[in-house]
mmCIF file of C-alpha atoms in Angstrom:
data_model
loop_
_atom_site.group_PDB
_atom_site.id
_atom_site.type_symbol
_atom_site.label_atom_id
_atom_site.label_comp_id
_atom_site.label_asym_id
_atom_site.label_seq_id
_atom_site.Cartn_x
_atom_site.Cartn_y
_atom_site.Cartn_z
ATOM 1 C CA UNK A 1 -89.294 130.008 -136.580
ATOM 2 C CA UNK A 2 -89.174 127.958 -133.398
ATOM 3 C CA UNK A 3 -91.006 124.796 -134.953
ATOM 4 C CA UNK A 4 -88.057 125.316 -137.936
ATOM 5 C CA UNK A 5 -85.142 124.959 -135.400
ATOM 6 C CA UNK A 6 -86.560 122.274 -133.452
ATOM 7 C CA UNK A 7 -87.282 120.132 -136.489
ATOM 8 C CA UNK A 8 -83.693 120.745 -137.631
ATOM 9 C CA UNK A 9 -82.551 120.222 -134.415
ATOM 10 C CA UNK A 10 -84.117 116.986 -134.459
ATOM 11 C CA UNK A 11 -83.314 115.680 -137.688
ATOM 12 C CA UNK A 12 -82.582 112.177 -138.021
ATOM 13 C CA UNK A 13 -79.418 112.563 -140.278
ATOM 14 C CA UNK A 14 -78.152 114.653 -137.100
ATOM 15 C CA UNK A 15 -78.059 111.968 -134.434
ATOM 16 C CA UNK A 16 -79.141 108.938 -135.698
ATOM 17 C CA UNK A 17 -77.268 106.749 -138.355
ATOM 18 C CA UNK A 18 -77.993 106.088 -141.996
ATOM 19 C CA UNK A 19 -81.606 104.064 -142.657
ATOM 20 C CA UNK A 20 -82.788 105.131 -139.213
ATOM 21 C CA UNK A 21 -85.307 107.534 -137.911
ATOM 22 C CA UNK A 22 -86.922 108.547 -135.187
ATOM 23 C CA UNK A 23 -90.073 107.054 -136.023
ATOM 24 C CA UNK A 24 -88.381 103.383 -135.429
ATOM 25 C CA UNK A 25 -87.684 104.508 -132.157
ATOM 26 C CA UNK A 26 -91.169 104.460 -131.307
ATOM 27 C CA UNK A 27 -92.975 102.432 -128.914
ATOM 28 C CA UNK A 28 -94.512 98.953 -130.473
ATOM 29 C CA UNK A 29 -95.791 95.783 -130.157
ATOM 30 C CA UNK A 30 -94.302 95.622 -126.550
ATOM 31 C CA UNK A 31 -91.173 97.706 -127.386
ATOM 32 C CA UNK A 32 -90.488 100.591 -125.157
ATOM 33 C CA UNK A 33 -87.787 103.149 -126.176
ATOM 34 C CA UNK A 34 -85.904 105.994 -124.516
ATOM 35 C CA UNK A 35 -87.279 109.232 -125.198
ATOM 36 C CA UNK A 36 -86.101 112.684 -125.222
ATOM 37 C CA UNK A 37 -89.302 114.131 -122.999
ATOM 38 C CA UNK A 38 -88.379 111.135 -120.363
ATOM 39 C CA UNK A 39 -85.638 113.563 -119.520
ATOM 40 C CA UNK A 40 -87.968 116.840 -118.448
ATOM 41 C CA UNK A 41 -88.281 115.669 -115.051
ATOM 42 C CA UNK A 42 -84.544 116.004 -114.345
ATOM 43 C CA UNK A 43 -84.733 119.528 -113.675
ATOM 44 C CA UNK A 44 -87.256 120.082 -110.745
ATOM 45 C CA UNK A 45 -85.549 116.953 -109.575
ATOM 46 C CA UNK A 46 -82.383 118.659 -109.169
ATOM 47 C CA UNK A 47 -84.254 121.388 -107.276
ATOM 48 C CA UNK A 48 -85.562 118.619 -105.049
ATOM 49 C CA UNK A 49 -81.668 117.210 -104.875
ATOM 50 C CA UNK A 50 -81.338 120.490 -103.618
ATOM 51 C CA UNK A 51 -83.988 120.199 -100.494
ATOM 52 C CA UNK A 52 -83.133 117.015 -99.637
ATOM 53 C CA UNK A 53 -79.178 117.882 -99.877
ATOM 54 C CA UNK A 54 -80.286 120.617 -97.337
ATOM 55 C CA UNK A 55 -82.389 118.373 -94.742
ATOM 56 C CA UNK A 56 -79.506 115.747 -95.010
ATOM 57 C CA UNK A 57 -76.164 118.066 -94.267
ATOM 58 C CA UNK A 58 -78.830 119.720 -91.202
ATOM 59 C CA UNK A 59 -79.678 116.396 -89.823
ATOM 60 C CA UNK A 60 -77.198 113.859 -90.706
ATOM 61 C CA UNK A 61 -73.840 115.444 -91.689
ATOM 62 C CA UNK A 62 -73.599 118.317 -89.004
ATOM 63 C CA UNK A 63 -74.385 115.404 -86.073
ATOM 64 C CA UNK A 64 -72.495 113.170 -87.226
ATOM 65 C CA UNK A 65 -69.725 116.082 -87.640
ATOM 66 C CA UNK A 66 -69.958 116.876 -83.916
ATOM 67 C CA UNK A 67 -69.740 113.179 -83.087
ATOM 68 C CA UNK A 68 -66.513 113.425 -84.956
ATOM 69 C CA UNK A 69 -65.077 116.438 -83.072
ATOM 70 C CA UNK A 70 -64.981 118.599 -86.125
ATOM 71 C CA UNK A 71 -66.490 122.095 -85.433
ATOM 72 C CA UNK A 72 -67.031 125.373 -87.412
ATOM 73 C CA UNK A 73 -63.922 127.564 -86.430
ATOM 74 C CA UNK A 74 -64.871 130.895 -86.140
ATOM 75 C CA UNK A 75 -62.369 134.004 -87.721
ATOM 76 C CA UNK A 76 -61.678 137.285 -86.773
ATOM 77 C CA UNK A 77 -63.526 139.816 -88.601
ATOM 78 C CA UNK A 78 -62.009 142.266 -91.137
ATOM 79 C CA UNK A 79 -62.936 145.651 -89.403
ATOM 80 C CA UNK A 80 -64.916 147.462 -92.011
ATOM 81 C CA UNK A 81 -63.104 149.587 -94.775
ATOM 82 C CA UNK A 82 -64.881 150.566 -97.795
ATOM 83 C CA UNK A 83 -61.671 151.362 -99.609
ATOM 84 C CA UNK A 84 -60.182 147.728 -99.077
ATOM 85 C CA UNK A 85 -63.636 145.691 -99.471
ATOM 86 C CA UNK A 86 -64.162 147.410 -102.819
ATOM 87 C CA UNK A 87 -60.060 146.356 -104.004
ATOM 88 C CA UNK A 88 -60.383 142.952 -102.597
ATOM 89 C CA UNK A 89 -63.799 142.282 -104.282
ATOM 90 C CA UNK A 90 -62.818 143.992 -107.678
ATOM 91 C CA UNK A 91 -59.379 143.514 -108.129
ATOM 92 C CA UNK A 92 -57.418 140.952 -105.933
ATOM 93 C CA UNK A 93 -57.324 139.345 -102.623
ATOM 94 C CA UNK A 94 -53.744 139.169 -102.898
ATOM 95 C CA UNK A 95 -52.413 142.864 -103.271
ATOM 96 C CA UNK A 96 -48.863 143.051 -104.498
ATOM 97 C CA UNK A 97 -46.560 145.506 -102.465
ATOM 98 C CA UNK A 98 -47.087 148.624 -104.321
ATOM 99 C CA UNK A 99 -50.519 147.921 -104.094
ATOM 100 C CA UNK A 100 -50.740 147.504 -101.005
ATOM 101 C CA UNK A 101 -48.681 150.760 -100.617
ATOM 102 C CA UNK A 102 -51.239 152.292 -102.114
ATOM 103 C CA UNK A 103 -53.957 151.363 -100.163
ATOM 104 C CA UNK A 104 -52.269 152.221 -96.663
ATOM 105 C CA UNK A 105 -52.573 156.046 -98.009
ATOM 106 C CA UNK A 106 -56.210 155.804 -99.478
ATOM 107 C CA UNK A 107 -57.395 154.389 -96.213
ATOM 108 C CA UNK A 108 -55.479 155.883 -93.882
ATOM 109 C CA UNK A 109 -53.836 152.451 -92.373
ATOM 110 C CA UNK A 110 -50.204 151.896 -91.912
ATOM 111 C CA UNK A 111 -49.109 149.162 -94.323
ATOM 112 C CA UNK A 112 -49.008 146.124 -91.577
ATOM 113 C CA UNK A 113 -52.465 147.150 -91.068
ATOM 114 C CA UNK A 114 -53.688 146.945 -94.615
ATOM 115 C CA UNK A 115 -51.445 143.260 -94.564
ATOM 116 C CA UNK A 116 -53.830 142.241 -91.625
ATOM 117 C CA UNK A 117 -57.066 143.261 -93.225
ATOM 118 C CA UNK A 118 -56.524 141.386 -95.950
ATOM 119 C CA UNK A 119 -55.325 138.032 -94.353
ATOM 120 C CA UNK A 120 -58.811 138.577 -92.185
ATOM 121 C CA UNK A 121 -60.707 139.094 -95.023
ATOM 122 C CA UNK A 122 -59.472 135.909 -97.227
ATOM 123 C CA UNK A 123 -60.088 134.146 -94.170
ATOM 124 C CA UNK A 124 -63.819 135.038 -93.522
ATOM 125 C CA UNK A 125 -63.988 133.555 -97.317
ATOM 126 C CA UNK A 126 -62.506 130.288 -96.864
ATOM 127 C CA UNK A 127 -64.928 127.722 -96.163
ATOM 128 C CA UNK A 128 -64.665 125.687 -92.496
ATOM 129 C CA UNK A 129 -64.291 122.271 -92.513
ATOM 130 C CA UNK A 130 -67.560 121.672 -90.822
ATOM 131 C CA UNK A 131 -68.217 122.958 -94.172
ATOM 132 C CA UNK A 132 -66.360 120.529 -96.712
ATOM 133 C CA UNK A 133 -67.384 117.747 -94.140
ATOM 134 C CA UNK A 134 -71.134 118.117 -94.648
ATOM 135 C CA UNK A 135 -70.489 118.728 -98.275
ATOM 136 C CA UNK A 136 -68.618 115.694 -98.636
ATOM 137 C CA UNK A 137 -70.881 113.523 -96.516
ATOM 138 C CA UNK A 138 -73.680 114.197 -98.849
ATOM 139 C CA UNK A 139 -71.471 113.142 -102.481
ATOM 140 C CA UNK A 140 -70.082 109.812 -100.392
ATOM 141 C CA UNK A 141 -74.224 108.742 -99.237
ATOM 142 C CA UNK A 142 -75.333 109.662 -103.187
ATOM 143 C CA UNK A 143 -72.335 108.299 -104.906
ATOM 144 C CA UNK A 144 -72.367 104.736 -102.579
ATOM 145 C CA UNK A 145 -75.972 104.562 -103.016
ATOM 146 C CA UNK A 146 -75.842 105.437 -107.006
ATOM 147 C CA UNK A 147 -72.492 102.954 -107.310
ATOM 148 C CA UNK A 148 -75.063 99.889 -106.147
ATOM 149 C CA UNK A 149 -78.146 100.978 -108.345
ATOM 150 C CA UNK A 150 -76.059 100.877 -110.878
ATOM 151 C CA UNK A 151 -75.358 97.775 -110.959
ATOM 152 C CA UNK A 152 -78.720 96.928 -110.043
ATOM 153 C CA UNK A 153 -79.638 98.794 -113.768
ATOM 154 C CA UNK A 154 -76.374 97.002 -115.092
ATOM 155 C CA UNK A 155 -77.901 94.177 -115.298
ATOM 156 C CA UNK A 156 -80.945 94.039 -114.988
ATOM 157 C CA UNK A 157 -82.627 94.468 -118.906
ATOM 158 C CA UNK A 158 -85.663 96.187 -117.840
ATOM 159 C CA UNK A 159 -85.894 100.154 -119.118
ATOM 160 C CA UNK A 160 -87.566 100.981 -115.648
ATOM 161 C CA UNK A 161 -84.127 100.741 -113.663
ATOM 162 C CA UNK A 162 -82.106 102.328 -116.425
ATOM 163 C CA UNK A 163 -84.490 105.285 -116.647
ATOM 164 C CA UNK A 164 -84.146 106.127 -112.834
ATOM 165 C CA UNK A 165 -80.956 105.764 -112.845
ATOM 166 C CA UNK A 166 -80.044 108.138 -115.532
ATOM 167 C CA UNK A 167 -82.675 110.461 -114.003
ATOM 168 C CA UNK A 168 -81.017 110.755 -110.640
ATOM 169 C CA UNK A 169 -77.508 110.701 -111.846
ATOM 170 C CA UNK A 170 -78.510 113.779 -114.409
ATOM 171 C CA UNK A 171 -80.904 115.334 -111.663
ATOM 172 C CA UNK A 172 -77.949 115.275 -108.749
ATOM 173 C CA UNK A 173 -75.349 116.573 -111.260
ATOM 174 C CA UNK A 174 -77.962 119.639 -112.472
ATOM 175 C CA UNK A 175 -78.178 120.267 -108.741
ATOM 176 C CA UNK A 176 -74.185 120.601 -108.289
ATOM 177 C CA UNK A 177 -74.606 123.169 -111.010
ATOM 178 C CA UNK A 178 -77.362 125.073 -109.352
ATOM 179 C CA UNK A 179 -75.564 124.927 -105.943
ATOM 180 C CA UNK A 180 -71.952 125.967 -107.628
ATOM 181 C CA UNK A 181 -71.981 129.183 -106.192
ATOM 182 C CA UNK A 182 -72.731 128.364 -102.488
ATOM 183 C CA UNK A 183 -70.476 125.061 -102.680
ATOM 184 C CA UNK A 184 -66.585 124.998 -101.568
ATOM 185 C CA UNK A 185 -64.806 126.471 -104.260
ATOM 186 C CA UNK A 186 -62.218 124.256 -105.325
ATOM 187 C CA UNK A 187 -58.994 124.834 -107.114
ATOM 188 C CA UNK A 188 -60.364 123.045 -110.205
ATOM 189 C CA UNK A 189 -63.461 125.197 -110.567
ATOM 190 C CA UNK A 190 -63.629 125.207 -113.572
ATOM 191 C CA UNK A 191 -62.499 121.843 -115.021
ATOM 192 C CA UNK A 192 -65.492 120.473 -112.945
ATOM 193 C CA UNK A 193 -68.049 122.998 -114.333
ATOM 194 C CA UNK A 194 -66.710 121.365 -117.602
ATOM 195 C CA UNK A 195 -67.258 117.889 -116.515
ATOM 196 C CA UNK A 196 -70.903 118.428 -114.830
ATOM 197 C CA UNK A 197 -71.923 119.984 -118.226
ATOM 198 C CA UNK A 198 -70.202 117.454 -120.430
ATOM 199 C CA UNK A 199 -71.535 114.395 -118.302
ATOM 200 C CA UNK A 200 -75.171 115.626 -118.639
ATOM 201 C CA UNK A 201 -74.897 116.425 -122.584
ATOM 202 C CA UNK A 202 -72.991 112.988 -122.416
ATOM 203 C CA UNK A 203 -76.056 111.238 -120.454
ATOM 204 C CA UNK A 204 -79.090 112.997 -122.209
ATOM 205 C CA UNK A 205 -77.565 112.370 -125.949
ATOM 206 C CA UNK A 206 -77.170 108.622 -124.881
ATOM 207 C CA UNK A 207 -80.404 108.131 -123.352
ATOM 208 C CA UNK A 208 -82.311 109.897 -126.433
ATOM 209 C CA UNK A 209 -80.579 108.342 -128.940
ATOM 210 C CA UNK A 210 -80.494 104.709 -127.026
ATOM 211 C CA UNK A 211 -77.102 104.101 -125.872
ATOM 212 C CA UNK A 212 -78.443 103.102 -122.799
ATOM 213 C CA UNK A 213 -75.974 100.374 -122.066
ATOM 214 C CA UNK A 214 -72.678 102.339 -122.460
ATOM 215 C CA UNK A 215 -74.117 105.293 -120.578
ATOM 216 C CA UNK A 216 -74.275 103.283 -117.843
ATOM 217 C CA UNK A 217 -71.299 102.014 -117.863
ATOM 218 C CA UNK A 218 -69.827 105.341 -117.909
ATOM 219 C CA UNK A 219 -71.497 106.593 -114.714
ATOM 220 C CA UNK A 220 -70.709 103.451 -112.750
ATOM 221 C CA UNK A 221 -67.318 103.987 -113.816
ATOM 222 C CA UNK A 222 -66.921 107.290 -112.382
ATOM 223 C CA UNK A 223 -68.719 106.295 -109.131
ATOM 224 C CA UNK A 224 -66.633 103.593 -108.406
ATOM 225 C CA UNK A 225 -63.705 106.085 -107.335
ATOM 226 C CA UNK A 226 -65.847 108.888 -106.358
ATOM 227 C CA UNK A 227 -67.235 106.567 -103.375
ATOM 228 C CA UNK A 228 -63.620 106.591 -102.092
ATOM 229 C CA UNK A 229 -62.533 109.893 -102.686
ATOM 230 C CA UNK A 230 -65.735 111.487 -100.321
ATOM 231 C CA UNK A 231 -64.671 108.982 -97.616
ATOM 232 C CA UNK A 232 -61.457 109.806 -97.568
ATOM 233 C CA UNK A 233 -62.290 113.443 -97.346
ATOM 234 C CA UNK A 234 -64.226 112.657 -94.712
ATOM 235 C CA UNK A 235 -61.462 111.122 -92.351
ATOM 236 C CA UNK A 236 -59.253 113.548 -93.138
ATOM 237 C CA UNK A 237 -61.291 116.084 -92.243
ATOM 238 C CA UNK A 238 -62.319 113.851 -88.868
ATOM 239 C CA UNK A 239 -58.368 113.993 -88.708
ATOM 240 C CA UNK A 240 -58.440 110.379 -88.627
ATOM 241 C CA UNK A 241 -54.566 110.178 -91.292
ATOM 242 C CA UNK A 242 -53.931 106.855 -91.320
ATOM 243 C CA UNK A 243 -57.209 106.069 -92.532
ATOM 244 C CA UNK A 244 -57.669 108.888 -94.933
ATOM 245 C CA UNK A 245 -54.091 107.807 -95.977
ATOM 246 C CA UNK A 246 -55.432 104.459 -96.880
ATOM 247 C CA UNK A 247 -58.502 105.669 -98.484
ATOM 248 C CA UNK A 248 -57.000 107.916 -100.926
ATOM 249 C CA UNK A 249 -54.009 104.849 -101.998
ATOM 250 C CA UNK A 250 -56.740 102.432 -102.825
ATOM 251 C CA UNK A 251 -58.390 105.758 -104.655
ATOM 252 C CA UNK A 252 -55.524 106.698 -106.761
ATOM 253 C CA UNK A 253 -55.279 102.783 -108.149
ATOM 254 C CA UNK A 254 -58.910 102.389 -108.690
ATOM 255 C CA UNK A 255 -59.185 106.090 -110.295
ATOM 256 C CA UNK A 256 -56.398 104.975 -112.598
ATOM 257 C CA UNK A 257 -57.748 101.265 -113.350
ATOM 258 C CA UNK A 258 -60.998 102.498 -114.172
ATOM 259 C CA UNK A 259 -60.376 106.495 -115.808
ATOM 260 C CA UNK A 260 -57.710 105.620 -117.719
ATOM 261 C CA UNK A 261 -57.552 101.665 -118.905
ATOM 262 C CA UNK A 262 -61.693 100.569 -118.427
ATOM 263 C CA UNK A 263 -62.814 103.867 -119.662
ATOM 264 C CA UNK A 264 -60.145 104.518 -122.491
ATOM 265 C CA UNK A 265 -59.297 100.966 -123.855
ATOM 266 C CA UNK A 266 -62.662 99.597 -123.391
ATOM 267 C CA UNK A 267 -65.782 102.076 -123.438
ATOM 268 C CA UNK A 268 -64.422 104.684 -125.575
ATOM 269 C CA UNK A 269 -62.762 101.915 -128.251
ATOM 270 C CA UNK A 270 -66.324 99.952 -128.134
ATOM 271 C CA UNK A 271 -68.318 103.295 -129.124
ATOM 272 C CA UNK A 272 -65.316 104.413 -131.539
ATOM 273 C CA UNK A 273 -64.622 101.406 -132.960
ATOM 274 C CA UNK A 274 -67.172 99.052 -133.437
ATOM 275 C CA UNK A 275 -70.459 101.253 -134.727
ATOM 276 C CA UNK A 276 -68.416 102.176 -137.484
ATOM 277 C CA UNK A 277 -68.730 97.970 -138.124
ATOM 278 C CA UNK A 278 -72.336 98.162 -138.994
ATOM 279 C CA UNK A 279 -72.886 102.324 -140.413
ATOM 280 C CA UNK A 280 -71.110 105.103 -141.624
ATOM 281 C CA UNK A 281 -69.844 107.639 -139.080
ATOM 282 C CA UNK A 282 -72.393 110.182 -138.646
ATOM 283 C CA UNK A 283 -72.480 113.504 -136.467
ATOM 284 C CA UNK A 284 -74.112 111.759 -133.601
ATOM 285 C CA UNK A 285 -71.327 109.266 -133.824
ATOM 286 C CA UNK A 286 -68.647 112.094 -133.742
ATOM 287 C CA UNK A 287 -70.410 114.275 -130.973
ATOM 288 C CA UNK A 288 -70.634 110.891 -128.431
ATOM 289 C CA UNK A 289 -66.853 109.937 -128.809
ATOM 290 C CA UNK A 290 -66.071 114.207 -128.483
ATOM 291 C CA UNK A 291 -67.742 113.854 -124.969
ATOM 292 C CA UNK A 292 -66.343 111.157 -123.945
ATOM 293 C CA UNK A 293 -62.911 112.219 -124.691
ATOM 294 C CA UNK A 294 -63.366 115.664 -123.154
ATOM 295 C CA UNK A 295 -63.998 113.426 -120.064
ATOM 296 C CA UNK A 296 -60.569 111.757 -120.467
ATOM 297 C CA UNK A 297 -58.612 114.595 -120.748
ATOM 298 C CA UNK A 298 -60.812 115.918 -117.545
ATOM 299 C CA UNK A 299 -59.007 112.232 -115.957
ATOM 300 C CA UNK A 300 -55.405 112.792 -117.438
ATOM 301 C CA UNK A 301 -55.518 116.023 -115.609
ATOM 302 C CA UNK A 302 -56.821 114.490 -112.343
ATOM 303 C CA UNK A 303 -54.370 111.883 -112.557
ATOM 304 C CA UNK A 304 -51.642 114.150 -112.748
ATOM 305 C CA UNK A 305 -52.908 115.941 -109.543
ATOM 306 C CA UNK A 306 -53.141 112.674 -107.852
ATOM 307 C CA UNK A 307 -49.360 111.072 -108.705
ATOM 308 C CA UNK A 308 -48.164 114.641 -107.909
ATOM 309 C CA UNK A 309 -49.653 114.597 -104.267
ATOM 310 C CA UNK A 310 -48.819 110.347 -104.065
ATOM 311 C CA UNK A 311 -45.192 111.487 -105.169
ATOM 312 C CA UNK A 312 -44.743 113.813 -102.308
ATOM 313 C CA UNK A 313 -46.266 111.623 -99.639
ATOM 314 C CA UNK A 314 -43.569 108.721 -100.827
ATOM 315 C CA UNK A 315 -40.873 111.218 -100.623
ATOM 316 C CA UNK A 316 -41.472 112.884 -97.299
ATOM 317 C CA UNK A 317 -42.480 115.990 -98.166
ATOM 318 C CA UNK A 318 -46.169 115.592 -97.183
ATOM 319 C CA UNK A 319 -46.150 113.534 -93.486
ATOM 320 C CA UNK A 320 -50.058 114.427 -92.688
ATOM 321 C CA UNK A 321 -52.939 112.945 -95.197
ATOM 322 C CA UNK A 322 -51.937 114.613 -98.015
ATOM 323 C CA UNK A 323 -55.576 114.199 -99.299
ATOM 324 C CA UNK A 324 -55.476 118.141 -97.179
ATOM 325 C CA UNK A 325 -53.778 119.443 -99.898
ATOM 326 C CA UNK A 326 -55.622 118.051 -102.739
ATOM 327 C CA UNK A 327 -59.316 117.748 -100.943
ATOM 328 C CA UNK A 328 -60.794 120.699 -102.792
ATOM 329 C CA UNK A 329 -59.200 119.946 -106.105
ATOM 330 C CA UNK A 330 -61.648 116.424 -107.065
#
């Protein structure tokens, strides 16, 4: 049963186009091709992302936090209430009026009470920015350092760069997944669970079927802006505006150059456009170009977030680094 779904699975009318199978994909005569199984290793990798994520935010980020002034502010405790805990972690953390009504008499608090139990309580869940600042230190060092390499594996024509490249990129995007429930919870939760999974169905497909080339272009797209978003998180959480104000201008314009003209009007046109020049569509053909528009509506919505918060700051109705509002929402 299992050897019958992985051999349908695998069927070269599936991915590959018409005339070609998986057996010319095979190494020869000083050929090497990307293979499926070159992709295993991504997943203890991301458990090793994981470790050295850990050792970093201990012994980089948090000294390099303290050097910045920023320190883990410390909240009042919700006194403990068995009535509220079980509301607030079944229900809601924001209690409407009758609700809350309701729970003064249950619990045997007067209704300013139950108000103030609740604003502790939300608080001792909201992450500090000693927090965000290691969290962002780490993305800025791997996205910087990931923006370079690939460049490096840009150009350079040897498999050997390309392969580690795709392997880290895939390995430190399984290892946001695994960490997604200890991580800041942003207000875009789950558009970025969408875009982790779709960018590593986006990168394995590529590298197994050999669209090496235009996978990397993709990543180093989205790094290019990433790199600048984490920094300017990080001076706005170092409270350093004018600089974080900067940051996140040059951002928005290179988010918008590269998300939604490089990325629309030149990688997604080359892979819908010009394959169809030398085969007929095929399912493999239809399933790329799905992902990669999933990851452009992901960028229309991102965008939208972004003019919203540069609108406000031109206006006056943001006068700190408005990156404070929008921080957790990229």
């Amino acid at each position: 049963m299992f050897e019958t779904l992985y051999e349908w699975f695998w069927w070269d009318r599936i991915w590959l186009p018409v005339n070609l199978t998986w057996a010319d994909l095979e190494d020869r005569e000083g050929w090497v091709y990307a293979k499926a199984s070159h992709l295993y290793v991504t997943i203890p990798y991301a458990v090793a992302f994981l470790v050295i994520r850990y050792l970093f935010e201990k012994l980089v980020a948090a000294p390099l936090a303290a050097s910045a002034g920023i320190k883990q502010k410390v909240h009042l405790r919700a006194a403990d209430s068995p009535v509220l805990e079980l509301y607030y972690t079944s229900r809601s953390r924001n209690p409407g009026q009758a609700d809350i009504d309701g729970l003064s008499k249950k619990s045997s608090l007067s209704v300013r009470q139950v108000e103030r139990w609740f604003r502790r309580r939300r608080n001792q869940d909201r992450p500090g920015v000693l927090k965000k600042f290691r969290e962002a230190s780490w993305r800025f060092t791997f996205y910087l350092l990931a923006f370079f390499g690939g460049i490096v594996a840009l150009y350079d024509s040897m498999l050997d760069s390309q392969y580690w490249y795709y392997i880290l990129e895939m390995s430190f995007y399984g290892s946001l997944l695994f960490s997604v429930a200890f991580d800041v919870k942003r207000k875009d939760f789950k558009e970025q669970i969408i875009h982790h999974l779709a960018t590593l169905v986006l990168l394995g497909f590529s590298w197994c079927v050999n669209y090496i080339r235009i996978g990397t272009l993709v990543m180093l797209v989205h790094d290019a802006s990433d790199v600048l978003l984490e920094s300017a998180k990080l001076f706005n959480y170092a409270k350093w505006e004018k600089t974080c104000n900067a940051l996140f201008v040059v951002f928005a314009i290179v988010f918008m150059v590269t998300r939604l003209i490089i990325f629309p009007f030149w990688l997604i046109h080359c892979t819908w456009v010009y394959p169809v020049d030398h085969y007929p569509p095929f399912f493999g053909y239809y399933f790329f170009n799905v992902m990669l528009v999933i990851l452009l509506f992901l960028h229309i919505f991102w965008a939208y977030l972004i003019l919203r918060m540069v609108r406000k700051f031109l206006f006056g109705t943001v006068f700190m680094c408005y990156l404070y509002l929008v921080s957790d929402s990229f």
